[in-house]
Coordinates of C-alpha atoms in Angstrom, one line a residue:
Chain A
X1 CA 0.1 0.0 0.0
X2 CA 2.8 2.4 0.9
X3 CA 4.6 1.7 -2.4
X4 CA 1.3 2.3 -4.3
X5 CA 0.8 5.5 -2.4
X6 CA 4.3 6.8 -3.3
X7 CA 3.7 6.1 -6.7
X8 CA 0.3 7.8 -6.9
X9 CA 1.6 10.8 -5.0
X10 CA 4.6 11.1 -7.4
X11 CA 2.4 11.1 -10.5
X12 CA 0.0 13.5 -8.8
X13 CA 2.9 16.0 -8.2
X14 CA 4.2 15.4 -11.7
X15 CA 0.8 16.1 -13.3
X16 CA 0.5 19.3 -11.3
X17 CA 4.0 20.5 -12.3
X18 CA 3.5 19.7 -16.0
X19 CA 0.1 21.3 -15.9
X20 CA 1.5 24.5 -14.4
X21 CA 4.2 24.5 -17.0
X22 CA 1.9 23.9 -19.9
X23 CA -0.4 26.8 -18.7
X24 CA 2.6 29.1 -18.2
X25 CA 4.0 28.3 -21.5
X26 CA 0.8 28.8 -23.4
X27 CA 0.3 32.2 -21.7
X28 CA 4.0 33.0 -22.3
X29 CA 3.9 32.5 -26.0
X30 CA 1.0 34.7 -26.5
X31 CA 1.7 36.4 -29.7
X32 CA 3.5 39.7 -28.7
X33 CA 3.9 41.3 -25.4
X34 CA 1.5 40.2 -22.7
X35 CA 1.4 43.6 -21.3
X36 CA 0.6 45.2 -24.6
X37 CA -2.0 42.3 -25.3
X38 CA -3.7 43.2 -22.0
X39 CA -3.9 46.9 -22.6
X40 CA -5.2 46.6 -26.1
X41 CA -4.2 48.4 -29.3
X42 CA -4.5 51.9 -28.2
X43 CA -2.2 51.8 -25.2
X44 CA 0.6 54.3 -24.9
X45 CA 4.2 52.9 -24.7
X46 CA 4.9 54.2 -21.2
X47 CA 1.7 52.6 -19.9
X48 CA 2.8 49.4 -21.4
X49 CA 6.3 49.7 -19.8
X50 CA 4.6 50.5 -16.4
X51 CA 2.5 47.4 -16.6
X52 CA 5.5 45.3 -17.6
X53 CA 7.4 46.3 -14.5
X54 CA 4.2 45.9 -12.4
X55 CA 3.7 42.3 -13.7
X56 CA 7.4 41.6 -13.4
X57 CA 7.7 40.9 -17.1
X58 CA 11.2 42.3 -17.2
X59 CA 12.4 39.3 -14.9
X60 CA 13.8 36.2 -16.5
X61 CA 11.0 33.6 -17.5
X62 CA 12.2 30.8 -15.1
X63 CA 12.1 33.3 -12.3
X64 CA 8.7 34.4 -13.0
X65 CA 7.4 30.9 -13.3
X66 CA 8.8 30.1 -9.8
X67 CA 7.3 33.2 -8.4
X68 CA 3.9 32.3 -9.9
X69 CA 4.0 28.7 -8.5
X70 CA 5.3 29.6 -5.0
X71 CA 2.7 32.4 -4.8
X72 CA 0.0 29.9 -5.7
X73 CA 1.2 27.5 -3.2
X74 CA 0.9 30.2 -0.5
X75 CA -2.6 31.0 -1.6
X76 CA -1.6 34.2 -3.6
X77 CA -3.1 33.8 -7.0
X78 CA -2.0 37.3 -8.1
X79 CA -4.1 40.4 -8.5
X80 CA -6.5 40.8 -11.3
X81 CA -5.5 43.5 -13.7
X82 CA -9.0 44.8 -14.6
X83 CA -10.6 44.5 -11.2
X84 CA -7.7 45.3 -9.1
X85 CA -8.7 42.7 -6.6
X86 CA -6.9 39.5 -5.5
X87 CA -7.7 36.6 -7.7
X88 CA -8.1 34.4 -4.7
X89 CA -11.0 36.6 -3.5
X90 CA -12.7 36.4 -6.9
X91 CA -12.3 32.8 -7.1
X92 CA -13.7 32.2 -3.5
X93 CA -16.9 34.0 -4.7
X94 CA -17.2 32.0 -7.8
X95 CA -16.6 28.6 -6.2
X96 CA -19.6 29.3 -4.0
X97 CA -21.6 28.8 -7.2
X98 CA -19.6 26.3 -9.2
X99 CA -19.1 23.7 -6.5
X100 CA -22.8 23.5 -5.5
X101 CA -23.7 23.3 -9.2
X102 CA -21.4 20.4 -9.7
X103 CA -22.5 18.6 -6.5
X104 CA -26.2 19.1 -7.4
X105 CA -25.6 17.8 -10.8
X106 CA -23.8 14.8 -9.4
X107 CA -26.6 14.0 -7.1
X108 CA -29.1 14.2 -10.1
X109 CA -26.9 12.0 -12.1
X110 CA -26.8 9.2 -9.4
X111 CA -30.5 9.5 -8.6
X112 CA -31.4 9.0 -12.2
X113 CA -28.6 6.5 -13.2
X114 CA -28.9 4.0 -10.2
X115 CA -32.6 3.0 -10.6
X116 CA -32.3 3.2 -14.4
X117 CA -29.2 0.9 -14.6
X118 CA -30.6 -1.5 -12.1
X119 CA -33.8 -1.7 -13.8
X120 CA -32.3 -2.2 -17.2
X121 CA -29.9 -4.9 -16.0
X122 CA -32.6 -6.9 -14.2
X123 CA -34.8 -6.7 -17.3
X124 CA -32.1 -7.6 -19.7
X125 CA -33.2 -8.0 -23.3
X126 CA -36.7 -7.0 -22.6
X127 CA -38.6 -3.9 -23.7
X128 CA -37.9 -2.0 -20.5
X129 CA -34.0 -2.6 -21.0
X130 CA -34.3 -1.6 -24.7
X131 CA -36.1 1.6 -23.7
X132 CA -33.6 2.5 -21.2
X133 CA -30.8 1.8 -23.5
X134 CA -32.3 3.8 -26.2
X135 CA -32.7 6.7 -23.8
X136 CA -29.1 6.6 -22.9
X137 CA -28.1 6.6 -26.5
X138 CA -30.1 9.7 -27.0
X139 CA -28.7 11.2 -23.6
X140 CA -25.2 10.8 -24.8
X141 CA -25.9 12.5 -28.1
X142 CA -27.5 15.6 -26.7
X143 CA -25.2 18.5 -26.2
X144 CA -25.8 19.7 -22.6
X145 CA -25.9 23.4 -23.5
X146 CA -28.6 22.8 -26.0
X147 CA -30.5 20.7 -23.5
X148 CA -30.2 23.6 -21.1
X149 CA -31.8 25.9 -23.6
X150 CA -34.7 23.6 -24.1
X151 CA -35.1 23.4 -20.3
X152 CA -35.1 27.2 -20.1
X153 CA -37.7 27.3 -22.9
X154 CA -40.0 24.9 -21.2
X155 CA -39.6 25.6 -17.5
X156 CA -38.7 29.3 -17.4
X157 CA -40.3 30.8 -20.4
X158 CA -43.5 28.7 -20.9
X159 CA -44.2 27.4 -17.4
X160 CA -42.5 30.2 -15.4
X161 CA -41.6 28.0 -12.6
X162 CA -37.9 29.2 -12.3
X163 CA -36.0 32.2 -13.8
X164 CA -34.2 31.8 -17.0
X165 CA -30.9 32.6 -15.6
X166 CA -28.7 34.5 -13.2
X167 CA -28.1 33.8 -9.5
X168 CA -29.6 35.6 -6.5
X169 CA -26.6 34.7 -4.2
X170 CA -26.8 32.5 -1.3
X171 CA -27.7 35.5 1.0
X172 CA -31.1 35.4 -0.6
X173 CA -31.7 32.1 1.1
X174 CA -30.9 28.5 0.4
X175 CA -34.1 27.8 -1.4
X176 CA -33.7 30.6 -3.8
X177 CA -30.1 29.7 -4.5
X178 CA -31.0 26.0 -5.2
X179 CA -34.0 27.0 -7.3
X180 CA -31.5 29.0 -9.6
X181 CA -29.2 26.1 -9.8
X182 CA -31.7 23.3 -10.5
X183 CA -32.0 23.7 -14.4
X184 CA -28.4 24.1 -14.9
X185 CA -27.7 21.1 -12.7
X186 CA -30.2 19.0 -14.6
X187 CA -28.7 20.1 -18.0
X188 CA -25.2 19.3 -16.8
X189 CA -26.3 15.9 -15.4
X190 CA -28.2 14.4 -18.3
X191 CA -25.4 13.1 -20.5
X192 CA -23.5 12.0 -17.3
X193 CA -26.5 10.2 -16.1
X194 CA -26.8 8.4 -19.5
X195 CA -23.1 7.3 -19.3
X196 CA -23.5 6.2 -15.7
X197 CA -26.7 4.3 -16.4
X198 CA -24.8 2.3 -19.1
X199 CA -21.8 1.7 -16.7
X200 CA -24.2 0.6 -13.8
X201 CA -26.2 -1.7 -16.2
X202 CA -23.1 -3.5 -17.6
X203 CA -21.4 -3.7 -14.2
X204 CA -24.5 -5.3 -12.8
X205 CA -24.8 -7.7 -15.8
X206 CA -21.1 -8.9 -15.2
X207 CA -21.9 -9.4 -11.6
X208 CA -25.1 -11.5 -12.4
X209 CA -23.0 -14.0 -14.3
X210 CA -20.6 -14.4 -11.3
X211 CA -20.6 -17.7 -9.5
X212 CA -21.5 -16.2 -6.2
X213 CA -24.8 -15.1 -7.5
X214 CA -25.5 -18.7 -8.5
X215 CA -24.6 -19.8 -5.1
X216 CA -26.8 -17.2 -3.5
X217 CA -29.7 -18.4 -5.8
X218 CA -28.8 -22.1 -4.9
X219 CA -29.1 -21.4 -1.2
X220 CA -32.6 -20.3 -1.8
X221 CA -32.6 -16.5 -2.5
X222 CA -35.0 -15.2 -5.0
X223 CA -33.7 -13.4 -8.0
X224 CA -34.6 -10.1 -6.4
X225 CA -32.9 -10.9 -3.2
X226 CA -29.7 -12.1 -4.9
X227 CA -29.8 -8.9 -7.0
X228 CA -30.1 -6.5 -4.2
X229 CA -28.0 -8.2 -1.5
X230 CA -25.2 -9.3 -3.5
X231 CA -25.0 -8.2 -7.1
X232 CA -25.7 -4.4 -6.6
X233 CA -23.3 -4.0 -3.8
X234 CA -20.3 -5.6 -5.9
X235 CA -21.4 -3.7 -9.0
X236 CA -21.0 -0.4 -7.2
X237 CA -17.1 -0.6 -7.2
X238 CA -16.6 0.3 -10.9
X239 CA -19.6 2.6 -10.8
X240 CA -17.9 4.6 -7.9
X241 CA -14.7 5.2 -10.0
X242 CA -16.8 6.5 -12.9
X243 CA -18.6 8.8 -10.6
X244 CA -15.3 10.2 -9.3
X245 CA -14.3 10.9 -12.9
X246 CA -17.6 12.4 -13.6
X247 CA -17.3 14.9 -10.8
X248 CA -14.3 16.4 -12.2
X249 CA -16.0 16.5 -15.5
X250 CA -19.0 18.2 -14.0
X251 CA -16.7 20.8 -12.4
X252 CA -15.0 21.7 -15.8
X253 CA -18.2 21.1 -17.9
X254 CA -19.9 23.7 -15.7
X255 CA -18.1 26.4 -17.8
X256 CA -20.4 26.1 -20.8
X257 CA -23.6 25.7 -18.8
X258 CA -22.7 28.8 -16.7
X259 CA -22.6 30.7 -19.9
X260 CA -26.2 29.5 -20.8
X261 CA -27.7 30.4 -17.5
X262 CA -25.5 33.6 -16.8
X263 CA -24.4 32.0 -13.5
X264 CA -21.5 33.9 -11.9
X265 CA -19.3 30.8 -11.5
X266 CA -15.7 29.9 -12.4
X267 CA -16.6 29.5 -16.0
X268 CA -17.9 33.0 -16.4
X269 CA -14.9 34.3 -14.5
X270 CA -12.6 32.7 -17.1
X271 CA -14.7 34.2 -20.0
X272 CA -14.8 37.6 -18.5
X273 CA -11.1 37.4 -17.9
X274 CA -10.5 36.3 -21.6
X275 CA -12.5 39.2 -23.0
X276 CA -10.9 41.7 -20.8
X277 CA -7.5 40.2 -21.6
X278 CA -6.8 39.7 -17.9
X279 CA -4.2 37.0 -18.4
X280 CA -3.3 36.8 -14.7
X281 CA -6.9 35.7 -13.9
X282 CA -7.0 33.3 -16.9
X283 CA -3.8 31.6 -15.9
X284 CA -4.5 31.3 -12.2
X285 CA -8.2 30.2 -12.6
X286 CA -7.4 27.6 -15.3
X287 CA -4.6 26.2 -13.2
X288 CA -6.9 26.0 -10.2
X289 CA -9.5 24.2 -12.2
X290 CA -7.1 21.8 -13.6
X291 CA -5.5 21.2 -10.2
X292 CA -8.9 20.4 -8.7
X293 CA -9.7 18.0 -11.4
X294 CA -6.3 16.2 -11.1
X295 CA -6.7 16.1 -7.3
X296 CA -10.3 14.6 -7.5
X297 CA -9.0 11.9 -9.8
X298 CA -6.1 11.2 -7.4
X299 CA -8.7 10.8 -4.6
X300 CA -10.7 8.5 -6.6
X301 CA -7.7 6.4 -7.3
X302 CA -6.9 6.1 -3.6
X303 CA -10.4 5.4 -2.6
X304 CA -10.6 2.7 -5.2
X305 CA -7.3 1.1 -4.0
X306 CA -8.7 1.2 -0.5
X307 CA -11.7 -0.8 -1.5
X308 CA -10.1 -3.1 -4.0
X309 CA -6.9 -4.7 -2.7
X310 CA -6.0 -6.3 -6.1
X311 CA -5.2 -2.7 -7.4
X312 CA -2.6 -2.0 -4.8
X313 CA -0.5 -5.0 -5.6
X314 CA -1.1 -4.8 -9.4
X315 CA 0.3 -1.3 -9.7
Chain B
X1 CA -23.6 -12.6 -41.7
X2 CA -26.4 -10.1 -40.9
X3 CA -25.8 -6.4 -40.7
X4 CA -26.5 -5.1 -37.2
X5 CA -29.5 -2.8 -37.2
X6 CA -27.7 0.0 -35.3
X7 CA -25.1 0.0 -38.2
X8 CA -27.8 0.4 -40.8
X9 CA -29.6 3.2 -38.9
X10 CA -26.4 4.8 -37.8
X11 CA -25.0 4.8 -41.4
X12 CA -28.2 6.3 -42.8
X13 CA -28.2 9.2 -40.3
X14 CA -24.5 9.8 -40.9
X15 CA -24.9 9.8 -44.6
X16 CA -27.7 12.3 -44.5
X17 CA -25.5 14.9 -42.8
X18 CA -22.3 14.0 -44.7
X19 CA -24.2 14.1 -47.8
X20 CA -25.7 17.6 -46.9
X21 CA -22.2 18.8 -46.1
X22 CA -20.9 17.6 -49.4
X23 CA -23.9 18.9 -51.4
X24 CA -23.2 22.3 -49.8
X25 CA -20.1 22.6 -51.8
X26 CA -22.0 22.7 -55.0
X27 CA -25.5 23.7 -54.0
X28 CA -27.5 25.1 -51.1
X29 CA -31.2 26.1 -51.4
X30 CA -30.2 29.7 -50.6
X31 CA -27.0 31.7 -50.4
X32 CA -26.3 32.1 -46.7
X33 CA -24.1 35.2 -47.2
X34 CA -26.9 37.3 -48.4
X35 CA -29.2 38.7 -45.6
X36 CA -33.0 39.0 -46.1
X37 CA -34.0 40.9 -43.0
X38 CA -37.6 41.3 -44.0
X39 CA -37.9 37.5 -44.2
X40 CA -36.4 37.1 -40.7
X41 CA -37.6 34.4 -38.2
X42 CA -40.2 32.8 -40.5
X43 CA -41.5 29.4 -39.3
X44 CA -41.2 26.6 -41.8
X45 CA -42.8 27.2 -45.1
X46 CA -42.8 25.7 -48.7
X47 CA -40.0 28.2 -49.6
X48 CA -38.0 27.7 -46.5
X49 CA -38.4 24.1 -45.2
X50 CA -37.1 24.8 -41.8
X51 CA -37.8 28.5 -41.6
X52 CA -35.3 31.4 -41.4
X53 CA -33.1 32.8 -38.8
X54 CA -32.8 36.3 -37.2
X55 CA -31.0 37.6 -40.3
X56 CA -33.4 36.0 -42.8
X57 CA -31.2 33.2 -43.8
X58 CA -32.5 29.9 -44.9
X59 CA -32.0 27.4 -42.0
X60 CA -31.7 24.3 -44.3
X61 CA -28.8 26.1 -46.0
X62 CA -27.2 27.1 -42.7
X63 CA -27.6 23.6 -41.4
X64 CA -25.8 22.2 -44.5
X65 CA -23.0 24.8 -44.3
X66 CA -22.7 24.0 -40.5
X67 CA -22.5 20.3 -41.1
X68 CA -19.5 21.0 -43.3
X69 CA -17.8 22.8 -40.6
X70 CA -18.6 20.4 -37.9
X71 CA -17.6 17.4 -39.9
X72 CA -14.4 19.1 -41.2
X73 CA -13.2 20.1 -37.7
X74 CA -14.1 16.7 -36.0
X75 CA -12.6 14.8 -38.9
X76 CA -9.3 16.6 -38.9
X77 CA -9.2 16.3 -35.1
X78 CA -9.7 12.6 -35.4
X79 CA -6.9 12.7 -38.1
X80 CA -4.5 14.3 -35.7
X81 CA -5.3 11.6 -33.1
X82 CA -4.6 8.8 -35.5
X83 CA -1.5 10.2 -37.1
X84 CA 0.2 10.8 -33.9
X85 CA -1.6 8.4 -31.5
X86 CA -1.3 5.2 -33.6
X87 CA 2.5 5.4 -34.3
X88 CA 3.1 6.2 -30.6
X89 CA 1.0 3.3 -29.5
X90 CA 2.8 0.9 -32.1
X91 CA 6.2 2.0 -30.9
X92 CA 5.1 1.6 -27.3
X93 CA 4.0 -2.0 -28.0
X94 CA 7.0 -2.8 -30.1
X95 CA 9.3 -1.6 -27.4
X96 CA 7.1 -2.7 -24.5
X97 CA 8.6 -2.5 -21.1
X98 CA 11.3 -0.1 -22.2
X99 CA 11.9 3.3 -21.0
X100 CA 10.4 4.7 -24.1
X101 CA 7.2 2.8 -23.6
X102 CA 6.9 4.1 -20.0
X103 CA 7.5 7.6 -21.1
X104 CA 4.8 7.4 -23.9
X105 CA 2.2 5.8 -21.6
X106 CA 2.8 8.2 -18.6
X107 CA 2.6 11.2 -21.0
X108 CA -0.7 9.6 -22.1
X109 CA -1.9 9.5 -18.5
X110 CA -1.0 13.1 -18.0
X111 CA -2.9 14.3 -21.0
X112 CA -5.9 12.2 -19.9
X113 CA -5.8 13.9 -16.5
X114 CA -6.4 17.2 -18.0
X115 CA -10.0 18.5 -18.4
X116 CA -10.1 18.8 -22.2
X117 CA -12.7 21.4 -22.4
X118 CA -10.6 23.8 -20.2
X119 CA -7.5 23.3 -22.2
X120 CA -9.4 23.9 -25.4
X121 CA -10.7 27.1 -24.0
X122 CA -7.2 28.1 -23.0
X123 CA -5.7 27.3 -26.3
X124 CA -8.4 29.0 -28.4
X125 CA -8.5 32.0 -25.9
X126 CA -4.8 32.7 -26.1
X127 CA -4.2 31.9 -29.9
X128 CA -7.5 33.3 -31.0
X129 CA -10.8 31.6 -31.7
X130 CA -11.1 29.9 -35.0
X131 CA -11.5 26.5 -36.7
X132 CA -7.8 25.7 -36.9
X133 CA -7.2 26.3 -33.2
X134 CA -10.4 24.3 -32.4
X135 CA -9.1 21.3 -34.5
X136 CA -5.8 21.5 -32.6
X137 CA -7.4 21.7 -29.3
X138 CA -9.6 18.9 -29.9
X139 CA -7.0 16.9 -31.7
X140 CA -4.5 16.9 -28.9
X141 CA -7.0 15.0 -26.7
X142 CA -7.4 12.4 -29.4
X143 CA -3.8 11.5 -29.4
X144 CA -3.6 9.6 -26.0
X145 CA -7.0 7.8 -26.9
X146 CA -5.5 6.4 -30.1
X147 CA -2.2 5.6 -28.5
X148 CA -3.7 3.7 -25.6
X149 CA -6.2 1.7 -27.9
X150 CA -3.3 0.9 -30.4
X151 CA -0.8 -0.2 -27.7
X152 CA -3.3 -2.3 -25.9
X153 CA -4.4 -4.1 -29.0
X154 CA -1.0 -4.4 -30.5
X155 CA 0.4 -6.0 -27.3
X156 CA -2.0 -8.9 -27.6
X157 CA -0.6 -9.6 -31.1
X158 CA 3.1 -9.5 -30.2
X159 CA 2.8 -12.7 -28.3
X160 CA 1.2 -14.6 -31.3
X161 CA 2.9 -17.2 -33.3
X162 CA 2.6 -15.6 -36.6
X163 CA 4.5 -12.5 -35.2
X164 CA 7.1 -15.0 -33.9
X165 CA 7.3 -16.4 -37.4
X166 CA 7.8 -13.0 -38.8
X167 CA 10.6 -12.2 -36.4
X168 CA 12.3 -15.4 -37.0
X169 CA 12.1 -14.5 -40.8
X170 CA 14.2 -11.5 -39.9
X171 CA 11.7 -8.6 -40.1
X172 CA 12.4 -5.7 -38.0
X173 CA 9.9 -4.5 -35.3
X174 CA 9.0 -1.5 -37.4
X175 CA 8.2 -3.7 -40.4
X176 CA 6.2 -6.1 -38.3
X177 CA 4.2 -3.3 -36.7
X178 CA 3.2 -1.9 -40.0
X179 CA 2.8 -5.0 -42.0
X180 CA 1.3 -7.4 -39.6
X181 CA 0.1 -5.6 -36.4
X182 CA -1.6 -2.6 -38.0
X183 CA -3.9 -4.5 -40.5
X184 CA -4.9 -6.6 -37.4
X185 CA -6.0 -3.8 -35.3
X186 CA -7.4 -1.7 -38.0
X187 CA -11.0 -2.8 -37.1
X188 CA -10.6 -1.5 -33.6
X189 CA -9.1 1.8 -34.8
X190 CA -12.1 2.2 -37.1
X191 CA -14.6 1.8 -34.3
X192 CA -12.6 4.1 -32.1
X193 CA -12.5 6.7 -34.9
X194 CA -16.3 6.9 -35.1
X195 CA -16.5 7.3 -31.4
X196 CA -14.0 10.1 -31.4
X197 CA -15.5 11.6 -34.4
X198 CA -18.9 11.9 -32.6
X199 CA -17.1 13.3 -29.5
X200 CA -15.5 15.7 -31.7
X201 CA -18.8 16.9 -33.1
X202 CA -20.1 17.6 -29.5
X203 CA -16.8 19.3 -28.6
X204 CA -16.7 21.6 -31.7
X205 CA -20.5 22.6 -31.1
X206 CA -19.6 23.5 -27.4
X207 CA -16.7 25.5 -28.4
X208 CA -18.5 27.5 -31.2
X209 CA -21.4 27.9 -28.8
X210 CA -19.2 29.9 -26.4
X211 CA -17.7 31.7 -29.3
X212 CA -14.4 30.0 -29.6
X213 CA -14.9 27.8 -32.7
X214 CA -15.3 28.8 -36.3
X215 CA -16.0 32.5 -36.7
X216 CA -18.7 34.1 -38.7
X217 CA -19.5 34.3 -41.5
X218 CA -18.6 30.5 -41.5
X219 CA -21.7 28.8 -40.4
X220 CA -21.4 26.5 -37.4
X221 CA -24.2 24.7 -35.4
X222 CA -22.9 25.8 -32.1
X223 CA -22.9 29.5 -33.3
X224 CA -26.3 29.1 -34.6
X225 CA -27.5 28.0 -31.2
X226 CA -25.7 30.9 -29.4
X227 CA -27.5 33.2 -31.8
X228 CA -30.7 31.6 -31.4
X229 CA -30.6 31.7 -27.4
X230 CA -32.0 35.1 -27.0
X231 CA -34.7 34.5 -29.6
X232 CA -35.8 31.1 -28.3
X233 CA -39.0 32.5 -26.8
X234 CA -40.2 34.1 -30.0
X235 CA -38.9 31.7 -32.5
X236 CA -38.2 28.2 -30.8
X237 CA -37.6 26.5 -34.2
X238 CA -34.4 28.6 -34.7
X239 CA -33.0 27.0 -31.4
X240 CA -34.4 23.5 -32.1
X241 CA -33.1 22.7 -35.5
X242 CA -29.3 23.1 -35.0
X243 CA -29.6 21.1 -31.8
X244 CA -31.5 18.4 -33.4
X245 CA -28.9 18.3 -36.2
X246 CA -26.1 17.8 -33.5
X247 CA -28.1 15.2 -31.7
X248 CA -28.8 13.2 -35.0
X249 CA -25.3 13.4 -36.2
X250 CA -23.9 12.2 -32.9
X251 CA -26.5 9.5 -32.5
X252 CA -25.8 8.3 -36.1
X253 CA -22.1 8.1 -35.4
X254 CA -22.5 6.4 -32.0
X255 CA -24.9 3.8 -33.6
X256 CA -22.6 3.2 -36.4
X257 CA -19.7 2.7 -34.0
X258 CA -21.7 0.2 -32.0
X259 CA -22.8 -1.6 -35.2
X260 CA -19.3 -1.7 -36.6
X261 CA -18.0 -3.1 -33.3
X262 CA -20.6 -5.9 -33.3
X263 CA -19.8 -6.6 -37.0
X264 CA -16.0 -6.6 -36.7
X265 CA -15.5 -8.2 -33.3
X266 CA -16.4 -11.9 -33.6
X267 CA -16.1 -12.3 -29.8
X268 CA -19.1 -10.2 -29.1
X269 CA -21.1 -11.8 -31.7
X270 CA -20.5 -15.2 -30.1
X271 CA -21.4 -13.8 -26.8
X272 CA -24.7 -12.5 -28.1
X273 CA -26.0 -15.7 -29.6

């Protein structure tokens, strides 16, 4: 286990280092001078020079990279050029939207996928199974932002149950906040629910072919009892891995959905920063997003190894 | 051998859109570069089968031109994945267990760990929005997929007797990879290509929806949806049609992929009967 841990932690650190280098390089090779890029075409040379000094652009590249990374490790993500506020403060406000959105979407994914997957597996080959599988084919093919637009059209514009977008803030009350997130969460969850349903179904079907299910049936359990007591529990192991991966996907995928609903989350922060050419914000927020995805994946790996001893020795 | 029903249905759907895209090179019902504001936001009529958009452009023509963009971007992105990923996978399998193999596979894991959409946004944001950058951004993430599939499949062949015979005959690992391994894993690569193709269509739609894909006046489905969003309450069909085009194309490709897998992989066929 310790060897496995060391291996995983090494690759985690390596991923983070490479990710930071990639992002730094990409922003570094912006055509032209970053300071000139940020100030736009009409900037005066002395303003550009001043910004260059302020950003430390006259320092050597390696030194700036180290400064950026050590700053982030200490919780200093730099200062937004356009808003003149610390990026960490801006990010904290946005996470209060993006994280609940991803969690809510994950909950919806699970609530849809588990029953649907179990139902399909236990009705294998029959009409119900075909129906569920057809629905998942469709779910995978639907772009989530388009599904979001359809939801807005039905529930916000026609039925007027919820508002079409925006976020009242958590100060307005938990209920109002959740109400603003429910449609985006559904839109985000649909394709993931379709994928998870398929994983749940096939994992359960694998289990139903196992010897221990036959044994359970032989000792007198009904099909239903064998399914619920033995098959479902074992089928959950691969399903949990996928859920972990999906969470990081939901976190990153929220970017587009936030655009549809005008939610003030991380995604919109990135876009605002891009359009105002605020490279410091872009750089730090993208890094933060990628780091959280990598760390979630790492946590999933560890959790998986904790449940399944075979993995620890195999790696 | 019977053709799987999903393959027939999937190919039909795919051919409709691919055909529309090809046809758009020589003919579209209307020219999409001339605007006809008086005819804007019409619901489907005999003259405009799917109606017109906010600038009076014919939606059928826009969908055909958009199909061209979507398919071209996704296809080229798959091309990048195959051209770089397959050789990497073949080399990794031929030199299995070596340092090189290790480096290639760890590099793959690394790219896999990145949220593709975020990187694509970063690339297109910094280097400018446009079809070329979208192709590169999507293509990069196809490389590890093909490398992994190729390596996994190739490994299972390296231990086979006919490969051993080729080695005894004095063929180099490179020649064996190209002449014996590649033809044997081609089926698998074709199936994977259709899957990556459909994912590419979805990715390019998302990128152009947020304004980072092909730029106007080039028509793209994502862009059409973004334009239609504010009009959805007065003209729902403008928002419905491009979305349905994406859904049917992706559905068609996925069904085709499933069908091809059933057709080309004898093991699954046995398991089903």
